[in-house]
Amino acid sequence: MAGLAASPRARANHQLLAPGAIAGQSGATPGFRLVDVTNAAGIQFRHHSGAYGGKLLPETLGSGCAFLDYDADGWQDMLLINGMDWPQHKRQRTTLRLYRNNRDGTFSDVTRRAGLDVEMYGMGVAVGDYNNDGFPDILVTCVGQNRLFRNTGKGAFTDVTHSSGLDGRLAFSTSALWFDYDRDGLLDLFVCNYVKWSAEHDVFCSLDGKHKSYCTPEAYRGETCWLFHNRGDGTFEDVTAKCGIFDTSSKSLGVAMLDYDRDGWPDLLVANDTQPNKLYRNQRNGTFKDVAVEAGIAFSAEGKARAGMGVDAADFDHSGLPGVAITNFDNEMIGLYRPAANGTYNDVAVQAGVGLASQNTLGFGCAFLDANLDGALDLVVANGHIDDTVRNIRGNVGYAQPPQIFLNNGQGKFQDVAASTGDGFIQPKVGRGLCYADFDRDGDLDILMTTNNGPAYLYRNDQQTGNHSIRFRLTGTKSNRDAIGAMVRVEHEGSTQERLVKGGSSYLSQSELPVTFGLGKRDKIDRVTIEWPSGKPEEYKSLAAGQSYDCIEGKGITPQGHF
């Protein structure tokens, strides 16, 4: 695209050292363990798909999870989304679950106290402070009517779906995210929709012509995604048509925010199932343009639309530009897209070591994070098939599948080291949602994973190498209070890392908003630069590692204690 390489951000970012300048060589030793602390933490949750034998399409896809600090105490809490029985086969009552962080490694179920013991066929979750009152609000995507819960600031939520103007729209919604697309300081809402489906019009599909099986998305018409503009008075305007994203051919499952062209305005990447992916470039006038085809990210390298599920975007190669990971169906491989300076992408999954390793897996949730704190972003993937009879069809593909952790060696190569991170993590499961946070505030990133019609898993990250990190929690004043869209750039001894404060990503899920940088053995950074969504940059020098810092737009930076 014309002008991409010439943008100020791009020029500044390309003045970096070679990739891996601070990354240690990982080899087969990950340098950390992932310990299953689900039971010890008091997490007792089981996703309910409502499956009764009717093989209804939504039963295969749920559900998501999120880390959020709902009570604003500085500790990350957890939200787990749930399905429900189909009305004609009602047997039990199920709701989502909100777990409050007790600050001692355990959590308490506060769902009822928080007013969230509401039954719905939930799919995904997006967390954002849309009214800038200091407390995060929750959007739950559903089969049917999505639900918006406003945080009262008193430990509870109020259902404002009707008063906000989001009601009256029935769909099969999946992933969603909050972002300030017009940079007016108010978070807007983007919602992915999958296909036009209802229980009454469920299509009969069969592998043998006799017994019903789950259909592929080709059996249904697509559905457009939605964009809602925040009016600032508690209500939203549907701007889907006039903003340029209306497209009824999409079958969207995942969405990630990124600054694709480095102009300071948020763009969106949508992962579509059996349809071309969409890259919505923000045209800075309230509209978007899909540039996925010319960017080389709409199709596989062979020119085919794959079954995109989850997606994340981050600068994993220290190029100063966001790369992309998209999980796909089995026999399609993960797409790992490395950016070029001219606004295009190349799928480097095979040569980077991710492609063949994901040949026989079906990926859903995925996230870039620095698992071993060596300064290079790794890739974590939740795997699991949609059909429990798949082994009978393809002998090399199972229903429950082990998750993967692709460790980045800093030189453009990844290696799956999941088997070396602990027996609990490598256990095969029907993985779906995936998100991360430093729930125990020890400076590394822990992982939360959901499974379809099964339990959720919380994995504590235990570092083994003594690597250091530094964390930043941002609060906007002129910008949206969550600072979603802010770019945080850390420099130390000639090397640079960056993180975009963003919601959404992965699959049906959302990770914490504070950003974490692995520093290897370094005990300080030379400089941190924050580019706020309002357009104003701030810079702070010589900060100590092993600490978390609060950054308030226009008011400075404050250390919050050592890990």
Coordinates of C-alpha atoms in Angstrom, one line a residue, residues 76-286:
Q76 CA -6.8 -9.9 37.5
D77 CA -10.1 -11.8 37.9
M78 CA -11.6 -14.4 35.6
L79 CA -14.7 -14.7 33.5
L80 CA -15.8 -18.0 31.9
I81 CA -18.6 -18.0 29.3
N82 CA -21.1 -20.8 29.2
G83 CA -23.8 -22.3 27.0
M84 CA -27.2 -23.7 28.0
D85 CA -29.7 -26.4 27.2
W86 CA -31.8 -25.9 24.1
P87 CA -35.3 -24.8 25.2
Q88 CA -37.0 -28.0 23.9
H89 CA -34.5 -30.2 25.8
K90 CA -34.3 -28.3 29.1
R91 CA -32.6 -30.3 31.8
Q92 CA -30.4 -28.0 33.9
R93 CA -29.6 -24.3 34.5
T94 CA -26.2 -23.1 33.6
T95 CA -24.6 -19.6 33.7
L96 CA -21.3 -17.9 33.0
R97 CA -18.9 -17.7 36.0
L98 CA -17.1 -14.7 37.4
Y99 CA -14.2 -15.5 39.7
R100 CA -12.7 -12.9 42.0
N101 CA -9.0 -13.0 42.6
N102 CA -8.4 -13.5 46.4
R103 CA -4.7 -12.3 46.0
D104 CA -3.4 -15.5 47.4
G105 CA -3.5 -17.8 44.4
T106 CA -7.1 -18.6 44.9
F107 CA -10.4 -17.3 43.4
S108 CA -13.9 -17.0 44.8
D109 CA -17.1 -17.5 42.7
V110 CA -18.9 -14.2 42.8
T111 CA -21.2 -14.7 39.9
R112 CA -24.5 -14.4 41.8
R113 CA -23.3 -11.5 44.0
A114 CA -22.2 -9.7 40.8
G115 CA -25.6 -10.2 39.2
L116 CA -24.2 -12.3 36.4
D117 CA -26.1 -15.5 37.1
V118 CA -28.0 -15.1 33.9
E119 CA -28.8 -18.0 31.6
M120 CA -27.9 -17.5 27.9
Y121 CA -26.3 -19.4 25.1
G122 CA -23.0 -17.6 25.5
M123 CA -20.1 -17.8 23.0
G124 CA -17.5 -15.1 23.5
V125 CA -16.6 -12.1 25.6
A126 CA -15.2 -8.6 25.2
V127 CA -14.2 -6.5 28.2
G128 CA -13.9 -2.7 28.0
D129 CA -14.7 0.4 30.1
Y130 CA -17.1 1.9 27.5
N131 CA -18.3 4.7 29.8
N132 CA -14.9 5.7 31.2
D133 CA -15.9 5.3 34.8
G134 CA -12.9 3.2 35.9
F135 CA -14.6 -0.1 35.9
P136 CA -14.6 -2.6 33.1
D137 CA -17.9 -3.5 31.4
I138 CA -18.7 -6.9 29.7
L139 CA -20.2 -7.8 26.4
V140 CA -21.2 -11.4 26.1
T141 CA -21.8 -12.7 22.5
C142 CA -24.5 -15.3 22.2
V143 CA -26.5 -17.5 19.9
G144 CA -29.5 -15.2 19.7
Q145 CA -29.3 -11.9 21.6
N146 CA -25.9 -10.5 22.8
R147 CA -25.8 -9.1 26.3
L148 CA -24.1 -5.9 27.6
F149 CA -23.5 -5.7 31.3
R150 CA -22.4 -2.3 32.8
N151 CA -20.2 -2.4 35.8
T152 CA -21.8 -0.4 38.6
G153 CA -18.4 0.0 40.4
K154 CA -19.9 -1.7 43.5
G155 CA -19.0 -5.2 42.7
A156 CA -22.0 -5.9 40.5
F157 CA -23.2 -5.5 36.9
T158 CA -26.5 -4.3 35.4
D159 CA -27.9 -5.6 32.1
V160 CA -28.1 -2.6 29.8
T161 CA -28.6 -4.4 26.6
H162 CA -31.9 -2.7 25.9
S163 CA -31.1 0.8 27.2
S164 CA -27.8 0.8 25.2
G165 CA -29.5 0.1 21.9
L166 CA -27.9 -3.2 21.4
D167 CA -31.0 -5.3 21.6
G168 CA -33.3 -6.4 18.8
R169 CA -30.5 -8.1 16.8
L170 CA -30.5 -11.9 16.8
A171 CA -27.5 -13.7 15.3
F172 CA -24.9 -16.4 15.9
S173 CA -22.2 -14.1 17.3
T174 CA -18.7 -15.2 18.1
S175 CA -15.7 -13.0 18.9
A176 CA -15.9 -9.4 19.8
L177 CA -13.7 -6.5 20.9
W178 CA -13.8 -2.9 22.1
F179 CA -11.7 -0.3 20.3
D180 CA -11.8 3.4 19.7
Y181 CA -11.8 3.5 15.9
D182 CA -12.4 7.2 15.6
R183 CA -10.1 8.2 18.5
D184 CA -12.7 10.3 20.3
G185 CA -11.9 8.8 23.7
L186 CA -14.9 6.4 23.7
L187 CA -14.7 2.7 23.1
D188 CA -16.7 1.4 20.2
L189 CA -17.8 -2.2 19.7
F190 CA -17.0 -4.7 17.0
V191 CA -18.9 -8.0 16.9
C192 CA -18.2 -11.1 14.7
N193 CA -21.1 -13.1 13.4
Y194 CA -20.7 -16.6 12.0
V195 CA -23.5 -17.9 9.8
K196 CA -27.3 -17.5 9.4
W197 CA -28.4 -20.3 11.7
S198 CA -31.4 -21.1 13.9
A199 CA -32.5 -24.3 15.6
E200 CA -35.6 -24.3 13.5
H201 CA -33.7 -24.1 10.2
D202 CA -30.8 -26.4 11.2
V203 CA -29.6 -28.2 8.1
F204 CA -29.4 -32.1 8.0
C205 CA -25.8 -33.2 7.2
S206 CA -24.6 -36.7 7.3
L207 CA -21.4 -38.6 6.7
D208 CA -23.2 -41.9 5.9
G209 CA -26.5 -40.6 4.6
K210 CA -28.4 -41.9 7.6
H211 CA -27.1 -40.4 10.8
K212 CA -27.0 -36.7 11.4
S213 CA -23.6 -35.1 11.8
Y214 CA -22.4 -31.6 12.4
C215 CA -22.4 -29.5 9.3
T216 CA -19.5 -27.5 7.9
P217 CA -20.2 -23.8 7.4
E218 CA -20.7 -24.3 3.7
A219 CA -24.2 -25.5 4.5
Y220 CA -25.2 -22.0 5.7
R221 CA -25.2 -18.5 4.3
G222 CA -22.7 -16.0 5.8
E223 CA -23.5 -13.0 8.0
T224 CA -22.0 -9.6 8.3
C225 CA -20.0 -8.4 11.3
W226 CA -21.3 -5.4 13.2
L227 CA -19.7 -2.2 14.3
F228 CA -21.4 0.0 16.9
H229 CA -20.3 3.6 17.5
N230 CA -20.2 4.8 21.1
R231 CA -22.3 8.0 21.4
G232 CA -21.0 8.8 24.8
D233 CA -24.4 8.8 26.5
G234 CA -24.6 5.1 27.2
T235 CA -26.0 4.2 23.8
F236 CA -24.6 2.9 20.6
E237 CA -25.3 3.5 16.9
D238 CA -25.1 0.7 14.4
V239 CA -22.6 2.1 11.8
T240 CA -22.0 -1.3 10.1
A241 CA -23.3 -0.2 6.7
K242 CA -21.9 3.3 6.5
C243 CA -18.4 2.4 7.9
G244 CA -17.7 0.0 5.0
I245 CA -17.6 -3.4 6.8
F246 CA -21.0 -4.7 5.8
D247 CA -20.4 -8.0 4.1
T248 CA -22.8 -10.9 4.2
S249 CA -20.3 -13.3 2.7
S250 CA -18.2 -13.4 5.9
K251 CA -18.3 -16.3 8.4
S252 CA -16.3 -14.7 11.1
L253 CA -14.9 -16.5 14.2
G254 CA -12.0 -14.4 15.4
V255 CA -10.9 -10.7 15.4
A256 CA -7.7 -9.0 16.3
M257 CA -6.9 -5.3 16.6
L258 CA -3.6 -4.1 15.1
D259 CA -2.1 -0.9 13.7
Y260 CA -1.4 -2.5 10.3
D261 CA 0.0 0.6 8.6
R262 CA 1.5 2.3 11.7
D263 CA -0.5 5.5 11.4
G264 CA -1.8 5.5 14.9
W265 CA -5.3 4.5 14.0
P266 CA -6.6 1.0 14.9
D267 CA -7.2 -1.6 12.1
L268 CA -9.0 -4.9 12.4
L269 CA -8.1 -8.4 11.1
V270 CA -11.0 -10.9 10.9
A271 CA -10.5 -14.6 10.7
N272 CA -13.2 -16.2 8.5
D273 CA -14.2 -19.9 8.3
T274 CA -14.1 -21.1 4.6
Q275 CA -14.2 -17.5 3.4
P276 CA -11.4 -15.0 2.8
N277 CA -10.0 -13.3 5.9
K278 CA -10.7 -9.6 6.1
L279 CA -8.2 -6.8 6.9
Y280 CA -10.1 -3.7 7.6
R281 CA -7.8 -0.7 7.2
N282 CA -8.9 2.4 9.2
Q283 CA -9.3 5.3 6.7
R284 CA -9.3 7.8 9.5
N285 CA -12.7 9.3 8.5
G286 CA -15.0 6.8 10.2

